[in-house]
CSV table of C-alpha atoms in Angstrom, one decimal:
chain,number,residue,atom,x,y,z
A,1,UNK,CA,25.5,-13.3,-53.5
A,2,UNK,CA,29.1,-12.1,-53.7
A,3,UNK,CA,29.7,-13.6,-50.1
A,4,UNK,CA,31.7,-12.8,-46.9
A,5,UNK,CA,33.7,-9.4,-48.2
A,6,UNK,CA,36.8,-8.6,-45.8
A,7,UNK,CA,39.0,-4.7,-46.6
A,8,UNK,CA,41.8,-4.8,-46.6
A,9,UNK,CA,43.1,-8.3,-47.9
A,10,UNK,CA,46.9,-7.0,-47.3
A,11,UNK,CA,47.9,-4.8,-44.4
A,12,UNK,CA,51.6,-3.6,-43.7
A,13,UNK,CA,51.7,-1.2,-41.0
A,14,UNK,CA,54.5,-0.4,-38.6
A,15,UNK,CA,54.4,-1.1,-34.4
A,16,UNK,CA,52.1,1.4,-32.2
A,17,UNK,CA,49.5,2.1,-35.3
A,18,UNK,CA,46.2,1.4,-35.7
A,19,UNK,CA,44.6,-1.0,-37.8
A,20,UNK,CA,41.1,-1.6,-38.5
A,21,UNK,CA,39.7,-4.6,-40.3
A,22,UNK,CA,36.4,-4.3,-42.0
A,23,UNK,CA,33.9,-7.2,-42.5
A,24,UNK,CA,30.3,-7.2,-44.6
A,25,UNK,CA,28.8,-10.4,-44.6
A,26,UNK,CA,26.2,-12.4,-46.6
A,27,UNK,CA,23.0,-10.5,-46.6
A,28,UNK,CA,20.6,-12.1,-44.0
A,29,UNK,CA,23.2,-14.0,-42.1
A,30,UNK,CA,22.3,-12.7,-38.2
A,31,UNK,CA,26.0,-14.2,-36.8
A,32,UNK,CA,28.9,-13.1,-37.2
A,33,UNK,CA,32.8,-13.9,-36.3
A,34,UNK,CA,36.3,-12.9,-36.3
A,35,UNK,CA,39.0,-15.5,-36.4
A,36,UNK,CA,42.8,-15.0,-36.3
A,37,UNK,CA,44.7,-17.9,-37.8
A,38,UNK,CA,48.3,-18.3,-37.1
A,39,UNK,CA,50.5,-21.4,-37.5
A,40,UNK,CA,51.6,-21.5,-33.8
A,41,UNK,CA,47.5,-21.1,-32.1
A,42,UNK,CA,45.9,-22.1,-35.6
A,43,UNK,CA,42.3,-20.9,-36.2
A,44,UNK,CA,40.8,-19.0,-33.5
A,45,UNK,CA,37.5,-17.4,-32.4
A,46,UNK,CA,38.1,-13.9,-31.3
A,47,UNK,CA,34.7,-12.8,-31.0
A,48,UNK,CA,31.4,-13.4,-32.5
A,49,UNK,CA,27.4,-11.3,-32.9
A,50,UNK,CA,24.1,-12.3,-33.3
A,51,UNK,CA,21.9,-9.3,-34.9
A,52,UNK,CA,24.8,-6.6,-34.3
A,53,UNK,CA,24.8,-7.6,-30.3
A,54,UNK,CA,28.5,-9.3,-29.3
A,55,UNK,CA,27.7,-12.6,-27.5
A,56,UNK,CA,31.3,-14.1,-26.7
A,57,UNK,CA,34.5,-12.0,-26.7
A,58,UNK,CA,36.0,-14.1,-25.0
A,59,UNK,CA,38.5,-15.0,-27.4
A,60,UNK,CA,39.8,-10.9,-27.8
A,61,UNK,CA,43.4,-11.4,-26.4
A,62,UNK,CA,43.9,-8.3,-25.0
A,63,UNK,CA,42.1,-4.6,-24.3
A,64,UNK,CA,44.4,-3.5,-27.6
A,65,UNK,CA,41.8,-5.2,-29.8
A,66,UNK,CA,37.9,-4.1,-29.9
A,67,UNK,CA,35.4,-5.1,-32.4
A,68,UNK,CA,31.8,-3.3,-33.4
A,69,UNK,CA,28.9,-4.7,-35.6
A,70,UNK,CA,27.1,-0.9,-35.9
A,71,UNK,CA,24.8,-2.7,-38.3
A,72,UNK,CA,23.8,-6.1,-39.9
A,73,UNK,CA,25.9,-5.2,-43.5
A,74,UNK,CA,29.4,-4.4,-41.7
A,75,UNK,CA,31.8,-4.8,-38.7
A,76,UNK,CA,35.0,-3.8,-37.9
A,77,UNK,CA,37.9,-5.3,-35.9
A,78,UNK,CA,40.6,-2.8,-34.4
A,79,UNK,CA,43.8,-3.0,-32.7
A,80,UNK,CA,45.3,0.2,-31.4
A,81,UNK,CA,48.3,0.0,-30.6
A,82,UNK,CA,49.2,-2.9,-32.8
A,83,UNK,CA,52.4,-5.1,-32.0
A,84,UNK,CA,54.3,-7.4,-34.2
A,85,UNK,CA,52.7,-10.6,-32.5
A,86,UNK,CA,49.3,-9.5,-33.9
A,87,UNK,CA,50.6,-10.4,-37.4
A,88,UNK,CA,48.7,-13.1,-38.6
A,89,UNK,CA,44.9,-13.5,-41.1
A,90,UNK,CA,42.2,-12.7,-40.0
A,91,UNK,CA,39.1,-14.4,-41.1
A,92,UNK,CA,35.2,-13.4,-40.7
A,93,UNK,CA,32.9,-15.6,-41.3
A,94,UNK,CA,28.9,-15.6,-41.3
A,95,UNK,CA,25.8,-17.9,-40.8
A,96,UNK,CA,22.3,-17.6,-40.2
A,97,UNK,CA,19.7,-19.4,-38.0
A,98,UNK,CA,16.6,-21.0,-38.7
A,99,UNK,CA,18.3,-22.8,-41.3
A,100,UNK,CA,19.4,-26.5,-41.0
A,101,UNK,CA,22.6,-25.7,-41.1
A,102,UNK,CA,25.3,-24.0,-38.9
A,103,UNK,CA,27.7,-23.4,-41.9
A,104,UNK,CA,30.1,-20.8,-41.3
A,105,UNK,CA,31.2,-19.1,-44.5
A,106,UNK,CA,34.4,-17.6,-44.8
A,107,UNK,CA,35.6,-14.2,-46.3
A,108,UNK,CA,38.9,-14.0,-47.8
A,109,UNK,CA,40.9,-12.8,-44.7
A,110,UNK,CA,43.2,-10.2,-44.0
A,111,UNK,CA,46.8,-10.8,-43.9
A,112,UNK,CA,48.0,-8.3,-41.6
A,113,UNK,CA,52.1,-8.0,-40.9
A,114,UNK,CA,52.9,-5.6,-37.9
A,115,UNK,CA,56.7,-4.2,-38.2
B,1,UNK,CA,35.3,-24.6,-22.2
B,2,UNK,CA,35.4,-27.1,-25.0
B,3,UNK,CA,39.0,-28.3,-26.4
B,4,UNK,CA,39.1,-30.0,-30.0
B,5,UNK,CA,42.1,-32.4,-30.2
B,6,UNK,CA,43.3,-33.2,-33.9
B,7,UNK,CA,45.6,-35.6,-35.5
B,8,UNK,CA,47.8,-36.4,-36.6
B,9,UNK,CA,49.5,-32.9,-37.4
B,10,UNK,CA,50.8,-33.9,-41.3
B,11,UNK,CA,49.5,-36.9,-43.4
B,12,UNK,CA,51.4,-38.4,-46.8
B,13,UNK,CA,49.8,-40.9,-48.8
B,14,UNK,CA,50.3,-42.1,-52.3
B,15,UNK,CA,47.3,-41.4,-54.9
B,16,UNK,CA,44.4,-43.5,-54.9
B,17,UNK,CA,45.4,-44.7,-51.4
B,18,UNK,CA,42.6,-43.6,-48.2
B,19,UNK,CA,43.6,-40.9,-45.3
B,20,UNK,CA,42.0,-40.7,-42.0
B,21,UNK,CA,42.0,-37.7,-40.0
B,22,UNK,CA,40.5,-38.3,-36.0
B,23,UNK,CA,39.1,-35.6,-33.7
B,24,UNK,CA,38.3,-35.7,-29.9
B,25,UNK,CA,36.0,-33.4,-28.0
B,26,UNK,CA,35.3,-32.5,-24.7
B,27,UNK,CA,32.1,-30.8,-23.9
B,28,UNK,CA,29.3,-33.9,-24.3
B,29,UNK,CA,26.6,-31.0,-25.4
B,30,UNK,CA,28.6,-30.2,-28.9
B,31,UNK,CA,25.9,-31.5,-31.4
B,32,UNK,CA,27.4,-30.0,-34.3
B,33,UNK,CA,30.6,-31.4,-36.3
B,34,UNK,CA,31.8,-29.9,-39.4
B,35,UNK,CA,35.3,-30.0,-41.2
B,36,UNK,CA,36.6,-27.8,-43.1
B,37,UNK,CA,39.0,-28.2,-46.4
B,38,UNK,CA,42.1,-25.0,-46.8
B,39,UNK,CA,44.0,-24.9,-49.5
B,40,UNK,CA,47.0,-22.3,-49.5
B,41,UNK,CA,46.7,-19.1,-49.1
B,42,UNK,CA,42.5,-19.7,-49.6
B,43,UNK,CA,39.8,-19.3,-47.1
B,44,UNK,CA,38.7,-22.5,-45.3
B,45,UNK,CA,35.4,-23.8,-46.9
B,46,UNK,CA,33.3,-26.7,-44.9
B,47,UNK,CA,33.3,-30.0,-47.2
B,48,UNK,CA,30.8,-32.3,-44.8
B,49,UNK,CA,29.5,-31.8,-41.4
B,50,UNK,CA,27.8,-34.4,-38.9
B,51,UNK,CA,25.2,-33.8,-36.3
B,52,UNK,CA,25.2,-36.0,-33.1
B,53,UNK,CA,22.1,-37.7,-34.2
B,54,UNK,CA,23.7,-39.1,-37.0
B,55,UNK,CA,26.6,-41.7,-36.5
B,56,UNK,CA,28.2,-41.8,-39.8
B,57,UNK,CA,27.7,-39.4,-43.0
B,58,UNK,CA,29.0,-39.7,-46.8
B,59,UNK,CA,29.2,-37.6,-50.4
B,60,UNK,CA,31.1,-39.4,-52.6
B,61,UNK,CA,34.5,-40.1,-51.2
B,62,UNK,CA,34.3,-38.2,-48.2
B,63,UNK,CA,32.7,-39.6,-45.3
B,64,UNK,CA,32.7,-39.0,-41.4
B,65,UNK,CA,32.2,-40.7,-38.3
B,66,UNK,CA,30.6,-40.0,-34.9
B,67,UNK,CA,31.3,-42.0,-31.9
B,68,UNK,CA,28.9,-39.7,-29.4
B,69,UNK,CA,30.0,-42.0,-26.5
B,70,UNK,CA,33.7,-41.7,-27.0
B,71,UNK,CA,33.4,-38.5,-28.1
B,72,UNK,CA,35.6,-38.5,-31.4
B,73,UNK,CA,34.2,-38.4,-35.0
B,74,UNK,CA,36.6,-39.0,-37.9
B,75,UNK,CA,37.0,-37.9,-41.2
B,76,UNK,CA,37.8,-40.4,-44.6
B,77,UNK,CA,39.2,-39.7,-47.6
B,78,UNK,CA,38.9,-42.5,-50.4
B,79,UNK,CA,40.6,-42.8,-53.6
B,80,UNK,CA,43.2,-39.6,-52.7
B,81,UNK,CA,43.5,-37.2,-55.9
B,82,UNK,CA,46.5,-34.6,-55.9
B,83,UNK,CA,43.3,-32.1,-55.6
B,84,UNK,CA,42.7,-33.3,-51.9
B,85,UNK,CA,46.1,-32.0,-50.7
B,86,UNK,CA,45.1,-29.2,-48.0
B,87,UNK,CA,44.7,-28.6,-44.7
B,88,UNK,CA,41.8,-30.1,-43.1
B,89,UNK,CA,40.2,-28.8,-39.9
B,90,UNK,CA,37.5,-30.4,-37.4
B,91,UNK,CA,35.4,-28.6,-35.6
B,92,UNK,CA,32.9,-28.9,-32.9
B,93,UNK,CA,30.3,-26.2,-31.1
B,94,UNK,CA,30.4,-25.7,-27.4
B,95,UNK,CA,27.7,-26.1,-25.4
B,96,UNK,CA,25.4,-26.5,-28.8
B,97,UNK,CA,25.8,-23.0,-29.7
B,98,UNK,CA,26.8,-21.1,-32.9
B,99,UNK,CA,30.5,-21.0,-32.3
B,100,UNK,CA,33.0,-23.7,-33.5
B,101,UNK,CA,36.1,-24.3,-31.3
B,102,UNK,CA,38.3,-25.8,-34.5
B,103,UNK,CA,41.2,-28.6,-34.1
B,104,UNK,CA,44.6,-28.0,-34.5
B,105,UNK,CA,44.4,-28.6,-38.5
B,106,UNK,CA,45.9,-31.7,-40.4
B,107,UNK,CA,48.0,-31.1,-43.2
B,108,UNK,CA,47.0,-33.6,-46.1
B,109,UNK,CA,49.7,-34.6,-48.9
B,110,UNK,CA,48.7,-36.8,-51.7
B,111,UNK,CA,51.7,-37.6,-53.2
B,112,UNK,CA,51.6,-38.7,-57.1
């Protein structure tokens, strides 16, 4: 399995744009999370699915970022307008139940820098 | 909603000498402890996890701790190899859900 998959791994864009983050993970993992690692807040949970449904968003800062699973292979994490404090990595990760273990794999991240 | 204290912030020890990193937790129904090892600019990757019916777990020279009653579990590092220098992040899983509130990360130097 080639693992957690995140697109872009490098994002540049400039104040008041869109970005969208994309996310497959590990075929027949039913969870999945975004995180958003900074060295001031560290690693944090944004929001997380279980089979495509969001369970706790709880973590989204702010109405300028949304997230969608549309299906178990992909999800998306936007933020329209972006602002320079939204630079940062962003990290999904994936794990499955029924397993004995809660593992969380990691993708790669994003590094996003907002201008 | 469940806070995950970590510390200390940085750790510097000499090679072949042991580290200890400590966690506290707050919500009594986390049963699920795992930490997780970062290298620069990598993706975090767990190394060992303990469940609260376990007190104490080890592979090779890593090894944590679970003090349920206190609510801290620790990990331990033996016989530090310049390979072990990372950042190293507990976790714990609110409420015994899927989630994991992480600590504030330890950054581990092993210095030759």
């Amino acid at each position: 399995d080639a693992g957690v998959i995140q697109s872009p791994r490098h994002e540049v864009t400039e104040m008041g744009q869109e970005v969208t983050l994309r996310c497959k993970p590990i075929s027949g993992h039913d969870y999945l999370f975004w995180y958003r690692q900074t060295m001031m807040r560290g690693l944090e949970l944004l929001i997380y699915f279980n089979n495509n449904v969001p369970i706790d968003d709880s973590g989204m800062p702010e109405d300028r970022f949304s997230a969608k699973m549309p299906n178990a292979s992909f999800s998306t994490l936007k933020i329209q307008p972006s602002e320079p404090r939204d630079s940062a990595v962003y990290f999904c990760a994936s794990t499955e139940t029924g397993s004995s273990y809660n593992e969380q794999f990691f993708g790669p991240g994003t590094r996003l820098t907002v201008l | 909603g469940e806070n995950v204290e970590q510390h200390p912030s940085t750790l510097s020890v000499q090679e072949g000498d042991s580290a200890v990193i400590k966690c506290t937790y707050s919500d009594s129904a986390s049963n699920y402890f795992p930490w997780y090892k970062q290298e620069l600019g990598k993706r975090p990757q767990l190394i060992i996890d303990i469940r609260s019916n376990v007190g104490e777990k080890k592979d090779q020279r890593i090894a944590v701790t679970l003090n349920k009653t206190a609510k801290h579990f620790s990990l331990h590092i033996t016989e530090t190899q310049p390979e072990d220098s990372a950042v190293y992040f507990c976790a714990a899983n609110p409420q015994g859900a899927q989630k994991l509130v992480f600590g504030q990360g330890t950054r581990l130097t092993i210095n030759p």
